[in-house]
Short mmCIF file of N, CA and C in Angstrom, two decimals:
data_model
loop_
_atom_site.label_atom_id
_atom_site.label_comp_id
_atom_site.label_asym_id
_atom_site.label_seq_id
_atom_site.Cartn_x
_atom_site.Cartn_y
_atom_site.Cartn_z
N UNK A 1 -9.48 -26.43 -66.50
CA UNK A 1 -9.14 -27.21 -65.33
C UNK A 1 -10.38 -27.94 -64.85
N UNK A 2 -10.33 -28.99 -64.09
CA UNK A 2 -11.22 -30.03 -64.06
C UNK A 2 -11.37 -29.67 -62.46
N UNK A 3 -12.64 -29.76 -62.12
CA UNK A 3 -12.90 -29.82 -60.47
C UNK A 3 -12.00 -30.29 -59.59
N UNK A 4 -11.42 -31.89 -60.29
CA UNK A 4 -10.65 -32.68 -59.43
C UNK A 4 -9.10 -31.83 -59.47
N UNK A 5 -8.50 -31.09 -60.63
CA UNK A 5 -7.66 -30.29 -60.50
C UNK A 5 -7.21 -29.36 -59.57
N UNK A 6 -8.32 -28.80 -59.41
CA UNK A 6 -8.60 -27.29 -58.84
C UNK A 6 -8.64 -28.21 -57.17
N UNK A 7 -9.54 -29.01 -56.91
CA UNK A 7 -9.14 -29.48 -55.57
C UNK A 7 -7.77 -30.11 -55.40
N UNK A 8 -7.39 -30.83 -55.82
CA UNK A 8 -6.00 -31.10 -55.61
C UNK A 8 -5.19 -29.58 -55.80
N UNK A 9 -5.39 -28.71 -56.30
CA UNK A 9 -4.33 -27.45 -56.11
C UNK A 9 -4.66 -27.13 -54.56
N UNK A 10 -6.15 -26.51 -54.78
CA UNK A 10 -6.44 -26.22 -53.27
C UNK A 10 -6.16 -26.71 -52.05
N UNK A 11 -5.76 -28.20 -51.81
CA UNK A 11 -5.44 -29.25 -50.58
C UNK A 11 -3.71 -29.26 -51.00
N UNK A 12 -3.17 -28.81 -51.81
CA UNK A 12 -1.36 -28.19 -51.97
C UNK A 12 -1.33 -27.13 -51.36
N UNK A 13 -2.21 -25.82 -51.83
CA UNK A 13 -1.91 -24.74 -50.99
C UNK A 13 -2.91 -24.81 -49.40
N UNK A 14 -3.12 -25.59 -49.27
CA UNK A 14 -3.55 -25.35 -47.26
C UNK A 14 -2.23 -26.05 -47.33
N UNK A 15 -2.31 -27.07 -47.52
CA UNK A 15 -0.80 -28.13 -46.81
C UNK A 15 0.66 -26.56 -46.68
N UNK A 16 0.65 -25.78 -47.82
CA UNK A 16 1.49 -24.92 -48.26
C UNK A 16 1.72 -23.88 -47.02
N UNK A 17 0.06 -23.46 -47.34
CA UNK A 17 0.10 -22.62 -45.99
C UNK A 17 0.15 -22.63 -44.86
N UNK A 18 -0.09 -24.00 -44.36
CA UNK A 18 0.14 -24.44 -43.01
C UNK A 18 1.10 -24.64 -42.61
N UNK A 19 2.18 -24.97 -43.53
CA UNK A 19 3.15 -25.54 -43.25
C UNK A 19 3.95 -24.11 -42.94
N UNK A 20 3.83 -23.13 -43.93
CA UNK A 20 4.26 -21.86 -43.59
C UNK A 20 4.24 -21.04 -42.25
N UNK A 21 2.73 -21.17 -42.00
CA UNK A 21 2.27 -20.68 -40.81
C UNK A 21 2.59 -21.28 -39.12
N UNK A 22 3.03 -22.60 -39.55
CA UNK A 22 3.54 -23.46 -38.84
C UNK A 22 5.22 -23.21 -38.25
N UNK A 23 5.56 -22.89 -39.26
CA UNK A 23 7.46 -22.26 -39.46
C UNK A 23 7.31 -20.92 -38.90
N UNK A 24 6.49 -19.82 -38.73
CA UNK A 24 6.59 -19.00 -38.77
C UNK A 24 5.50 -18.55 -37.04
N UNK A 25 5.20 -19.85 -36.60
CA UNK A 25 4.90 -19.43 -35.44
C UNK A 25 5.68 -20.07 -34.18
N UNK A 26 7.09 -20.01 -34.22
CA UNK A 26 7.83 -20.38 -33.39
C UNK A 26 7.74 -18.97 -31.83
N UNK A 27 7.80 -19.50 -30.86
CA UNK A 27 7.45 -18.33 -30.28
C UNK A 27 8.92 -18.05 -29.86
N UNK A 28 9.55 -18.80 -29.92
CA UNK A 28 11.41 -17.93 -29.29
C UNK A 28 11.75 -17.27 -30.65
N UNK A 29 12.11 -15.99 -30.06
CA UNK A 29 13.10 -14.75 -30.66
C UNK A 29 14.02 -15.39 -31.48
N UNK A 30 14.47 -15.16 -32.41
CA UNK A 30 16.12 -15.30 -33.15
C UNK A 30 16.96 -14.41 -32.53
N UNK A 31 18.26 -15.61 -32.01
CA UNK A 31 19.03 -14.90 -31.82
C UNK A 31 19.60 -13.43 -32.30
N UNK A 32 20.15 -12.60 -31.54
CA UNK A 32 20.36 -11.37 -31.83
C UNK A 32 19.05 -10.40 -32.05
N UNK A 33 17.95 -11.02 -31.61
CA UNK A 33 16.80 -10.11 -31.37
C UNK A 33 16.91 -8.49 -30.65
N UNK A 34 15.85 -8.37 -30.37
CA UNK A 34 15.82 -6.49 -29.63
C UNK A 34 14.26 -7.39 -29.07
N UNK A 35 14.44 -7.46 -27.76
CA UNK A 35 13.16 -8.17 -27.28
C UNK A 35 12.59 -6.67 -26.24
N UNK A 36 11.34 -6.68 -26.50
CA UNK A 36 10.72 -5.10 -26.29
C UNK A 36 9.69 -6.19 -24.66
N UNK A 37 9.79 -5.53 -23.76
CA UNK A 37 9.16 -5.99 -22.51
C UNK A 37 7.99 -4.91 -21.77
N UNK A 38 7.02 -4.88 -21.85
CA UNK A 38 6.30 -3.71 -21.26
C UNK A 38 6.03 -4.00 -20.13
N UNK A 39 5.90 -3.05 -19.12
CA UNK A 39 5.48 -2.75 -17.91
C UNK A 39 5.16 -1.77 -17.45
N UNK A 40 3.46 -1.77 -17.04
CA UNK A 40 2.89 -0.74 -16.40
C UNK A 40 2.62 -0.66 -15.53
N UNK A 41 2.66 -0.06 -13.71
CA UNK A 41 1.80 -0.08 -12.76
C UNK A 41 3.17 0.23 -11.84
N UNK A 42 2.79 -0.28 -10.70
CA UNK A 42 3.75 -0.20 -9.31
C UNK A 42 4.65 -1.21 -9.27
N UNK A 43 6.03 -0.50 -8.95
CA UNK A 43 7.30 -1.22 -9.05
C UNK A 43 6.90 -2.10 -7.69
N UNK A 44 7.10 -3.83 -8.27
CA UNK A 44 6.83 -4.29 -6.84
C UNK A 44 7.46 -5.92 -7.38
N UNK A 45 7.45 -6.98 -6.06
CA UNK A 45 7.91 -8.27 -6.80
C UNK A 45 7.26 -8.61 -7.53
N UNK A 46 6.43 -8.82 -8.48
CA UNK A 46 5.63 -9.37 -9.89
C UNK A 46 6.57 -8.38 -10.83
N UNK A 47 7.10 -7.07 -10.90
CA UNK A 47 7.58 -6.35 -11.78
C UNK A 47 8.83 -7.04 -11.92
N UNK A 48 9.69 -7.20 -10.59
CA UNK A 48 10.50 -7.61 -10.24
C UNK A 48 11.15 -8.76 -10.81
N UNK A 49 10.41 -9.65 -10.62
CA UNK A 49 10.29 -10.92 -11.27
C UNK A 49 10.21 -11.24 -13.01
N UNK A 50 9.24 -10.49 -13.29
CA UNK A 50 9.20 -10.36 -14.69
C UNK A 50 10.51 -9.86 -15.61
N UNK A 51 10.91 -8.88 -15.27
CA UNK A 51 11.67 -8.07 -15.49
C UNK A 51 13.48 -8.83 -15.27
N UNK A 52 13.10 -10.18 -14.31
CA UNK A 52 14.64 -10.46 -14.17
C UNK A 52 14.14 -11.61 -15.51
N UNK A 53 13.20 -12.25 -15.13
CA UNK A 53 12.55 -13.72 -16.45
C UNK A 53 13.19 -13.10 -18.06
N UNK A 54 12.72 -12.05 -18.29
CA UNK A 54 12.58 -11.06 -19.59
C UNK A 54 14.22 -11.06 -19.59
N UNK A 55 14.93 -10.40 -19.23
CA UNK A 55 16.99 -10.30 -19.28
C UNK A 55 17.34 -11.64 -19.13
N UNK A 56 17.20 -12.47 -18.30
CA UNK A 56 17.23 -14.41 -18.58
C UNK A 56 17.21 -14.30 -19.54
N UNK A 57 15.98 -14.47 -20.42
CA UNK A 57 15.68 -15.08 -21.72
C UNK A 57 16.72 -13.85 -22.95
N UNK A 58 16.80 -12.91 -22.88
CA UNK A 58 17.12 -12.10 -23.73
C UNK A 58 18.63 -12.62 -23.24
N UNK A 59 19.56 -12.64 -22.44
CA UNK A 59 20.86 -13.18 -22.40
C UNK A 59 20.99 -14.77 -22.59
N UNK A 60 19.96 -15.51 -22.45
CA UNK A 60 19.53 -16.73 -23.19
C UNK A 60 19.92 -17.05 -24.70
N UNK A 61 19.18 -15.94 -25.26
CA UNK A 61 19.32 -16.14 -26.62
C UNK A 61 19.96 -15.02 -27.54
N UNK A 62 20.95 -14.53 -26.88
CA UNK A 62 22.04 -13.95 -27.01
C UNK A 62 21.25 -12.29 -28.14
N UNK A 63 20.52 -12.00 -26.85
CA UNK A 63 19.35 -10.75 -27.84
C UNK A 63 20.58 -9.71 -28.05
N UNK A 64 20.49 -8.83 -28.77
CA UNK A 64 21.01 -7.87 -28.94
C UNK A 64 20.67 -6.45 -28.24
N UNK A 65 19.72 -6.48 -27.78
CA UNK A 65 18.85 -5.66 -26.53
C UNK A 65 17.94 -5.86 -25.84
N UNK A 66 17.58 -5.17 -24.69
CA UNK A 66 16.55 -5.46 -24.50
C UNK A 66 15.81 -4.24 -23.90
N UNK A 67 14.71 -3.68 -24.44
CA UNK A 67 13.60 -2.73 -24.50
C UNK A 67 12.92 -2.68 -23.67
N UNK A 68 12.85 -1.69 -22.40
CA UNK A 68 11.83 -1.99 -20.78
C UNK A 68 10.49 -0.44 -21.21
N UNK A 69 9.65 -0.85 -21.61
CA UNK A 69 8.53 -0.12 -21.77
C UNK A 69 8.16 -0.01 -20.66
N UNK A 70 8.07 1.51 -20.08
CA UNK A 70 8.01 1.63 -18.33
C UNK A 70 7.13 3.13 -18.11
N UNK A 71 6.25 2.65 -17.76
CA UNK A 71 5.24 3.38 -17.47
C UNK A 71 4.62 3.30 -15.68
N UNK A 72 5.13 4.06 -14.85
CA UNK A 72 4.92 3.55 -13.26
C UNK A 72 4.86 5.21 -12.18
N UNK A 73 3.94 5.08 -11.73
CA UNK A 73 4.13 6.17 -10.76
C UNK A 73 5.06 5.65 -9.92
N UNK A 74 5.30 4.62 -9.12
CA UNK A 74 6.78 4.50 -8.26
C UNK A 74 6.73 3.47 -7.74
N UNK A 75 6.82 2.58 -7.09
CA UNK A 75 6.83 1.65 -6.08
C UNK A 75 7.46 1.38 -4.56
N UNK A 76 8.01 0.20 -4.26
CA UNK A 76 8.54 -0.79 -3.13
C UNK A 76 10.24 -0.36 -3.73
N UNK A 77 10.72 -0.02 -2.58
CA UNK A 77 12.08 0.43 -2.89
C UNK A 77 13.19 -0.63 -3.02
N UNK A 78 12.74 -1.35 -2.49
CA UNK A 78 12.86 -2.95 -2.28
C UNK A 78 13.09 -3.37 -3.83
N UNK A 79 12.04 -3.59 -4.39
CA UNK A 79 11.88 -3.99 -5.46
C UNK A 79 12.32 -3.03 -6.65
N UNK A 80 12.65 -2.11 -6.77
CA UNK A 80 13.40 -0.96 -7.31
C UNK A 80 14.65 -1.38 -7.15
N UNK A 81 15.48 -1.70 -6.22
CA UNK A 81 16.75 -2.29 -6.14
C UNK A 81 17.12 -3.44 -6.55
N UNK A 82 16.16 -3.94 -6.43
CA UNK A 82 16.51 -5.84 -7.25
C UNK A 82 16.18 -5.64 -8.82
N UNK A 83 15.76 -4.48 -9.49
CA UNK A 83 15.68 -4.48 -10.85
C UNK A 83 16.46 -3.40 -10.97
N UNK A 84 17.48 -2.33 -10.55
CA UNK A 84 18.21 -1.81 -10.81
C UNK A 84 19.60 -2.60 -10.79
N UNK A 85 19.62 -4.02 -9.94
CA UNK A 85 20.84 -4.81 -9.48
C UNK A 85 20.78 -5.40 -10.83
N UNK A 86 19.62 -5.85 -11.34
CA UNK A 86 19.71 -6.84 -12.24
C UNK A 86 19.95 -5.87 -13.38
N UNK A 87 19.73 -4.86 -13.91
CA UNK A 87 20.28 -4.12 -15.09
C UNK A 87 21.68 -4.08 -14.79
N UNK A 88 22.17 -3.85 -14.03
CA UNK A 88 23.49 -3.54 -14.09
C UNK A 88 24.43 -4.36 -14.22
N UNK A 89 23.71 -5.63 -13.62
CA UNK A 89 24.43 -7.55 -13.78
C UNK A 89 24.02 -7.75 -15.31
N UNK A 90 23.82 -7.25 -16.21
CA UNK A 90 22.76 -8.12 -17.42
C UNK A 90 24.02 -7.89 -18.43
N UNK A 91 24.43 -9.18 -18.93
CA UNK A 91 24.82 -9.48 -20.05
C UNK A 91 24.50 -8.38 -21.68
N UNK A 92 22.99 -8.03 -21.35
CA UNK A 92 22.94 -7.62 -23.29
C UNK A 92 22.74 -6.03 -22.34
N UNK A 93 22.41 -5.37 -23.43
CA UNK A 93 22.37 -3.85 -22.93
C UNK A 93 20.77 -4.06 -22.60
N UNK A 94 20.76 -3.12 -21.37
CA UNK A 94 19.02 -2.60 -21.40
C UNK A 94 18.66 -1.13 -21.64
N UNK A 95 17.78 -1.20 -22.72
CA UNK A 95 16.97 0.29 -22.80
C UNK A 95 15.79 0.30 -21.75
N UNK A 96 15.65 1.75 -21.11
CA UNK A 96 14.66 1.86 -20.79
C UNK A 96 13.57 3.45 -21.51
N UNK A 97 12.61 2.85 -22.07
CA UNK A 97 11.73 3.74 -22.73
C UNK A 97 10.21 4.26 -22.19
N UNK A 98 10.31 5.40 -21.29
CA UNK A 98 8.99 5.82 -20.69
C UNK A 98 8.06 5.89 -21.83
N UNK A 99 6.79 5.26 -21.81
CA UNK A 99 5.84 5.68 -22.90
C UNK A 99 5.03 4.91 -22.02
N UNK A 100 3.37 4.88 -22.59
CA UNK A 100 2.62 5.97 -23.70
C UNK A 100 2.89 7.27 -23.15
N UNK A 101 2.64 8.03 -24.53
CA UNK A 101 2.25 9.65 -24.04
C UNK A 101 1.78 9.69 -22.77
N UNK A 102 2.06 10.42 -22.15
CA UNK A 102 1.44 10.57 -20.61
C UNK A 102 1.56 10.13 -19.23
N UNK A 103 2.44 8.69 -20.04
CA UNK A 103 2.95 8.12 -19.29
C UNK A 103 4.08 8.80 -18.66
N UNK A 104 4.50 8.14 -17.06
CA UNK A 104 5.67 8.40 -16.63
C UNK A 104 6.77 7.62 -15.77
N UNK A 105 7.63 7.69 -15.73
CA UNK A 105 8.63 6.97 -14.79
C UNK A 105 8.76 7.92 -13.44
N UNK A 106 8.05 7.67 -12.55
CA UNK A 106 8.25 8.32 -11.12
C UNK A 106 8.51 7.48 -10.18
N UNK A 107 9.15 8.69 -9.42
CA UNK A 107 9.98 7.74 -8.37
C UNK A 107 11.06 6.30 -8.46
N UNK A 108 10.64 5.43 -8.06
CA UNK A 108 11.35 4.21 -8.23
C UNK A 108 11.24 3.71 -9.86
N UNK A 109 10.94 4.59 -10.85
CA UNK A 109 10.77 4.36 -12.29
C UNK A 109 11.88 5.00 -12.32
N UNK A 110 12.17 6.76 -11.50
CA UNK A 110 13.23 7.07 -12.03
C UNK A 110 14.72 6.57 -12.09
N UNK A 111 14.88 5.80 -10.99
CA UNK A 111 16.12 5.41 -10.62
C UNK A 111 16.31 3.91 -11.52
N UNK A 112 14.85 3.19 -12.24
CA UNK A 112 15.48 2.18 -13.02
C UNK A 112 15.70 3.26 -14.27
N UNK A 113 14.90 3.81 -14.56
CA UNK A 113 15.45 4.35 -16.06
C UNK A 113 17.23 4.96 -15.85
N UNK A 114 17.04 5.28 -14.92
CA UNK A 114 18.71 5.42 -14.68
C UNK A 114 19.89 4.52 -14.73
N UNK A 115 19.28 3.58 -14.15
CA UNK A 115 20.59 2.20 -14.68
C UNK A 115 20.71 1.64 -15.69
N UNK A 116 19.35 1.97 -16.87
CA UNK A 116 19.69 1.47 -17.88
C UNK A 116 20.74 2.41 -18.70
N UNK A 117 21.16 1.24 -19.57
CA UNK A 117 22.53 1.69 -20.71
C UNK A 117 21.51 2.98 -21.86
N UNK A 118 20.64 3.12 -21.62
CA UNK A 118 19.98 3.88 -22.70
C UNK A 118 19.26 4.20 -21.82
N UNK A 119 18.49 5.44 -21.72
CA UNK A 119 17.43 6.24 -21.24
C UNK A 119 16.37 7.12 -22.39
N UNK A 120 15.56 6.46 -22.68
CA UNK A 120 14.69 7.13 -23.24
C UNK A 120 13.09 7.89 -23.23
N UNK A 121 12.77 8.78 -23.41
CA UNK A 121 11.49 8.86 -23.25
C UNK A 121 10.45 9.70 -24.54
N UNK A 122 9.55 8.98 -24.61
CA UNK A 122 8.35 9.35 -25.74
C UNK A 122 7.62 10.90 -25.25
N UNK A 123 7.31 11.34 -26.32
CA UNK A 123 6.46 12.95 -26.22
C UNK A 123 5.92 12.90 -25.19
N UNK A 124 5.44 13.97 -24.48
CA UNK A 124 4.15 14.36 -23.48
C UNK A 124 4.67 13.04 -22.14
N UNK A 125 5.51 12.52 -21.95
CA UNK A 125 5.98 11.85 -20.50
C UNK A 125 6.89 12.36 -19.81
N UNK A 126 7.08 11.98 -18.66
CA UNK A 126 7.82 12.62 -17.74
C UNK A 126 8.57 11.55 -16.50
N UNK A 127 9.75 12.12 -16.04
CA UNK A 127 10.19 11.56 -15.19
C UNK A 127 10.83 11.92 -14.16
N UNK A 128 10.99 11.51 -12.72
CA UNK A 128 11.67 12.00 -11.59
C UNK A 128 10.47 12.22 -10.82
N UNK A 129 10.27 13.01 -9.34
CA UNK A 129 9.83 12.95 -8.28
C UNK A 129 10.30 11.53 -7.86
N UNK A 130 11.29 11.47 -7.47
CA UNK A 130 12.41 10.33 -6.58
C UNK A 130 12.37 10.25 -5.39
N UNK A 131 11.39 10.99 -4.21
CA UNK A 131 11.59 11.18 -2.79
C UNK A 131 10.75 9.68 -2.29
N UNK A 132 11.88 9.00 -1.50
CA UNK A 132 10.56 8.12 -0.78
C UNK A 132 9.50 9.17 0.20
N UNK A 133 8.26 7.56 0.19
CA UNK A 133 7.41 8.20 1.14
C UNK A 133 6.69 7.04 2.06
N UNK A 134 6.31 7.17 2.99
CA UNK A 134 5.41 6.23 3.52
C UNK A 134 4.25 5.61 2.57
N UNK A 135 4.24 4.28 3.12
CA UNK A 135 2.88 3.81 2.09
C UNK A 135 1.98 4.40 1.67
N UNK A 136 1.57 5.45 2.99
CA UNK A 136 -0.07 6.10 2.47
C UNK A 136 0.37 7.68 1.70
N UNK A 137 1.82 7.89 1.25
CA UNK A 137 1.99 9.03 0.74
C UNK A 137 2.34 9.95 1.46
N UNK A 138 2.08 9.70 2.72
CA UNK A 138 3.39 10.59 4.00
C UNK A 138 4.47 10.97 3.59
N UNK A 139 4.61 12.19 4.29
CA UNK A 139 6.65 12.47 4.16
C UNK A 139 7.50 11.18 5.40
N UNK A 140 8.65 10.78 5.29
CA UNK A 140 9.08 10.10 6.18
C UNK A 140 10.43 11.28 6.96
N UNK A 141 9.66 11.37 7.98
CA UNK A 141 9.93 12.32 8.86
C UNK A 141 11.51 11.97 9.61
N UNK A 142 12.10 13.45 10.24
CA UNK A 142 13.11 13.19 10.61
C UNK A 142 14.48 12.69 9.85
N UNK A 143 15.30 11.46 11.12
CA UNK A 143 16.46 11.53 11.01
C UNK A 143 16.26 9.89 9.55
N UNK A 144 15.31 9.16 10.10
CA UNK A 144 15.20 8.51 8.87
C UNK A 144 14.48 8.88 7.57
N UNK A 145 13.90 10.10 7.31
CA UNK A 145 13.73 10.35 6.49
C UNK A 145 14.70 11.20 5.26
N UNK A 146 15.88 11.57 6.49
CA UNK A 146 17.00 12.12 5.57
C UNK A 146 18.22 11.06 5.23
N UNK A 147 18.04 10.34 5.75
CA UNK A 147 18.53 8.60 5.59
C UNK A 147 18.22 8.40 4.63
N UNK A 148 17.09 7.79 3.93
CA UNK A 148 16.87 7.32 3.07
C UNK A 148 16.69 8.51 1.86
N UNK A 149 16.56 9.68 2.41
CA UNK A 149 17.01 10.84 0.81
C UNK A 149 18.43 10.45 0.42
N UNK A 150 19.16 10.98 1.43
CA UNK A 150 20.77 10.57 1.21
C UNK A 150 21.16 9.53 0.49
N UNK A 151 20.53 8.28 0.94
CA UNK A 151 20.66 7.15 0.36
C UNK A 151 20.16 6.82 -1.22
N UNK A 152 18.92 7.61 -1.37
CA UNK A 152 18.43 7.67 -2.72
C UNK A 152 19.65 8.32 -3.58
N UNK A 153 20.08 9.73 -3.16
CA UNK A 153 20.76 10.77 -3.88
C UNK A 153 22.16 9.74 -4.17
N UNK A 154 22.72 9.36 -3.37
CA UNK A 154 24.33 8.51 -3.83
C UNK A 154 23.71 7.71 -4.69
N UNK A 155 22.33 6.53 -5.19
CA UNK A 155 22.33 5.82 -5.96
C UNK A 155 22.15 6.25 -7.21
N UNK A 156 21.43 7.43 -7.26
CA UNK A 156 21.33 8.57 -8.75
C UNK A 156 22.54 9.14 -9.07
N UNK A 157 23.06 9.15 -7.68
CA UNK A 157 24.57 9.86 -8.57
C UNK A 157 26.09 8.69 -9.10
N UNK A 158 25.55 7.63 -7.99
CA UNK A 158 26.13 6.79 -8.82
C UNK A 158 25.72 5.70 -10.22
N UNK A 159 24.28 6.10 -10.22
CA UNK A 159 23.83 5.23 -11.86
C UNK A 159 24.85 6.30 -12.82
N UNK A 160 24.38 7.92 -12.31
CA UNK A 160 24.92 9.01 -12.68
C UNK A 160 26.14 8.67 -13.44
N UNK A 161 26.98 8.25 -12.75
CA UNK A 161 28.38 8.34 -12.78
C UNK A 161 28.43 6.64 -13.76
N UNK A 162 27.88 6.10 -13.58
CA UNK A 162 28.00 4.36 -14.22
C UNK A 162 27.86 4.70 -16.00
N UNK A 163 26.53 5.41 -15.97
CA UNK A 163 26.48 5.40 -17.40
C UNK A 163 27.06 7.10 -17.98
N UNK A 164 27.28 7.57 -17.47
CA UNK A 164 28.35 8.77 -17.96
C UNK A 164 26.89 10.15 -17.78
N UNK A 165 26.03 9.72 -17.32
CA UNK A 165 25.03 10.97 -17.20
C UNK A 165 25.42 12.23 -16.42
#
């Protein structure tokens, strides 16, 4: 093979590979995907938000699931309810999967892993301690503090009752 050969092969395969690499970096899912969404930290509106964007796009493009990687000591109860509303409104199924190891779904983690159509969790994690509390970690005392237990307990028993738990 002649120099000029061997370069003309070489300027076929970049064109080759680019063109490949080019096809193959589309960033939307194929339909009927399993689109996997992680989230770590405090249930709050940024989770909120994300989390409705992520079921959009996955009922968008007609995913076949969608995967909530949920790792949270608890949050805004507030915001716990607008992502338990939105699992339960969502077109494709949602899993929810506590991980990493160690990780856990507490509190307002527990009650989304509850509305999802799947509940799962990875080795060495954990889930539940569901009691609200005051911001700084207070008990919420009294007649509103058994208010809002009560109120917690009917929504666990009715995810309870939604997905057959």
């Amino acid at each position: 093979m002649t120099p000029a050969h061997l370069r003309r092969m070489g300027y076929l395969l970049a064109v080759f590979l680019g063109a490949l690499l080019f096809a193959c970096s589309s960033s939307e899912p194929p339909d009927d995907a399993v689109h996997v969404v992680h989230t770590k930290g405090e249930v709050g509106p940024i989770m909120a938000r994300y989390l409705d964007r992520a079921i959009d796009k996955a009922e968008d493009t007609s995913a076949r699931l969608v995967v909530i990687e949920l790792d949270t000591p608890g949050g805004l109860s507030t915001s716990m309810e607008e992502i338990v509303k939105r699992i339960l409104e969502a077109d494709v199924p949602i899993a929810v999967y506590v991980t990493p190891p160690g990780g856990k779904a507490a509190s307002a983690g527990t009650l989304i892993a509850m509305a999802a159509h799947i509940a799962a969790m990875a080795p060495n994690t954990r889930i539940g301690a569901a009691s609200a509390v005051n911001a700084d970690g207070s008990d919420i005392e009294g007649a509103l503090g058994r208010k809002i237990e009560n109120d917690a307990v009917a929504l666990i028993r009715a995810l309870a009752e939604e997905r057959g738990r």
